[in-house]
Amino acid sequence: MGSIEECDVVVVGAGFGGLYSLYLLRQEGFNVKGLERGTGVGGTWYWNRYPGARCDVESLQYSYSFDPELEQEWEWTERYAGQPEILKYAEHVSDRFDLESLIEFNTTVEAADYDEITSTWTVSTNRDTYQARFLVAATGCLSTTNLPDFEGLANFKGDVYHTGRWPHETVDFSGQRVAVVGTGSSAVQAIPVIAEQASELTVFQRTPNYSVPARNEPLDAAIQAETKENYAELRQAARVERSGIISIFPPNEDSAKQADDSEFDARMDERWEHGGFGFYRAYADIGIDQTSNERIAEYVRGQITKIVDDPETARLLAPTNTIACKRPCLDTHYYETFNSEHVNLVDISEGGIEEITVTGLRAAAQDFEFDALVFATGFDAMTGALLNMNITGKGGHTLAEAWSAGPRTYLGLGVPEFPNLFTVTGPGSPSVLTNMIMAIEQHVEWIRDCLVAMRQQDFTTIEATATAADNWVDHVNSVADQTLYPTCNSWYLGANIPGKTRVFMPLIGYPPYAEKCQQVADNNYEGFCLG
Ligand code: NAP
């Protein structure tokens, strides 16, 4: 039994959300404690060390904006930073602002209980216990891995990996027969790199995914210098963009279905060649009009057919569903990889993985032998990490009970019946549909302002009202219902986890959201009950 430590705020998670929370709250004089289950900082970028892991947001934009000196001194080396570089950046931020001294590592929250009499949270971990007025859950949107309950998995005598829990030691697949299960963003990045090492690589695909070339390259020194000169303007411009990302292609209101053939082809070719998410924003109605969407989807299918030599493999790789309905992928030679003799694609859309055996797995009515299995099967997104903390609020009710019909928050920041709990980029906020670091900064600054305002006004508790949360959930859904997003089985809806309630979890549209948060704060936290 460990000791009990008291503090003002417990921050769970030492990824970008946790680090910034610790920095800002300490700056305001709060006694803060960070708890992190890993041995170091970095969150997503600490855990996802799989070969090829790289951020799909360009490095100059996937970084903190809060400190101009930090912005100027850090030098990115590639257009999109790889996982090791982003992890170094997180470590640099932690060192530079002396944040590590505030964090307990190797510390997993096992329960968090709210005491209505003392208005405090008791946070129990595998080590010590903490008591705090406020609990900030900076636990990430994609941090609880999903390893499906495959029959026979424990029997496999080779090595088993999940992309989201990759070992710290170098994994060398040289000379090995490797299986990759899954074809989402993680797999799309890992497959080409694993294929460079493995003697045989077999990819098990349940649903094909659309992917567009990232066109990663060394970062041009002149572009970096120019961006740094104009960083403040660039960041501000990003904050009024729905994606939170500035592209060389300005936003437009054009409709794909109305474009004539030559204009359409020229625009899509240009964006395909340039690479990156700008491709998915070529036409404004990709996400709201099925005909326009299908035209863009058909363009990508055409590219796959051109790249992949074997017609049957090309056919299997070509998705038929709505493009950019699931989180779109960016890649470096993903489709090209399937032209290698030693890379095979197995369609498991009918029967899935039937069984893991001692020496491999059975799927598509065949037995396969492998030295290593790599599961790129994703995450229990947005709610997984929050629910894993076993949070109990007022009246002894658990968060799992409160969210049995799907997550119910106000602004993705507060939960009725769970006073003094803040969720950084929680469900109901734009989070994963915008630039995560920008979304994190906005949330953490809002939480900081809120705690400072409460202290000034002598309030000790804040709780989202049930009405505000209900209206907010309706709002999140009604915005989603105006788009094609709810029409496919994505993790945005929780559809990738068997039994999970299907509710569209992130809010579409960052700029109006940030305005709304500001308005709520300006109106003395309207929709929250202060006590
Ligand atoms: P994911 O997108 O959820 O993909 C999981 C894959 O595993 C899918 O192909 C899925 O097939 C398959 N799968 C799941 N359960 C399965 C089962 N029981 N049997 C067979 N196949 C199964 O997960 P992810 O690739 O880890 O990506 C998750 C999110 O993380 C991304 O959408 C993105 O937001 C983020 N991410 C970002 C980056 C980046 O910025 N570069 C990189 C990686 C990940 P179905 O489609 O049929 O369900």
Coordinates of C-alpha atoms in Angstrom, one line a residue, residues 10 12 35 108-115 120-125 128-132 134-137 139 385-394 396-400 417-421:
V10 CA -4.0 15.4 -11.0
V12 CA -3.4 11.8 -16.2
L35 CA 0.5 10.4 -13.7
T108 CA -1.5 3.4 -14.0
V109 CA -4.7 4.9 -12.7
E110 CA -6.8 2.0 -11.4
A111 CA -9.7 4.1 -10.0
A112 CA -10.8 7.7 -9.5
D113 CA -13.5 8.4 -7.0
Y114 CA -15.2 11.7 -6.4
D115 CA -16.1 12.5 -2.8
T120 CA -12.1 16.0 -4.1
W121 CA -11.0 13.2 -6.3
T122 CA -9.1 10.2 -4.9
V123 CA -7.0 8.7 -7.6
S124 CA -5.7 5.2 -6.9
T125 CA -2.9 3.9 -9.0
D128 CA 0.5 5.6 -4.7
T129 CA -2.9 7.3 -4.1
Y130 CA -3.5 11.0 -4.9
Q131 CA -6.2 13.4 -3.6
A132 CA -6.9 16.4 -5.7
F134 CA -9.5 18.6 -10.0
L135 CA -8.8 15.7 -12.3
V136 CA -7.7 16.4 -15.8
A137 CA -7.9 13.4 -18.1
T139 CA -5.5 10.3 -21.8
A385 CA -8.8 5.2 -22.0
L386 CA -11.4 7.2 -20.0
L387 CA -13.5 4.2 -19.1
N388 CA -10.4 2.1 -18.2
M389 CA -9.7 4.5 -15.3
N390 CA -12.8 3.3 -13.5
I391 CA -14.1 6.7 -12.7
T392 CA -16.9 7.1 -10.2
G393 CA -18.7 10.4 -9.8
K394 CA -21.6 11.6 -7.7
G396 CA -21.4 6.3 -6.7
H397 CA -22.3 6.2 -10.4
T398 CA -19.6 5.1 -12.7
L399 CA -18.6 6.8 -15.9
A400 CA -19.3 3.4 -17.7
E417 CA -22.4 14.1 -12.3
F418 CA -18.6 14.1 -12.5
P419 CA -17.7 17.5 -11.0
N420 CA -14.2 18.9 -11.4
L421 CA -13.3 16.3 -14.0

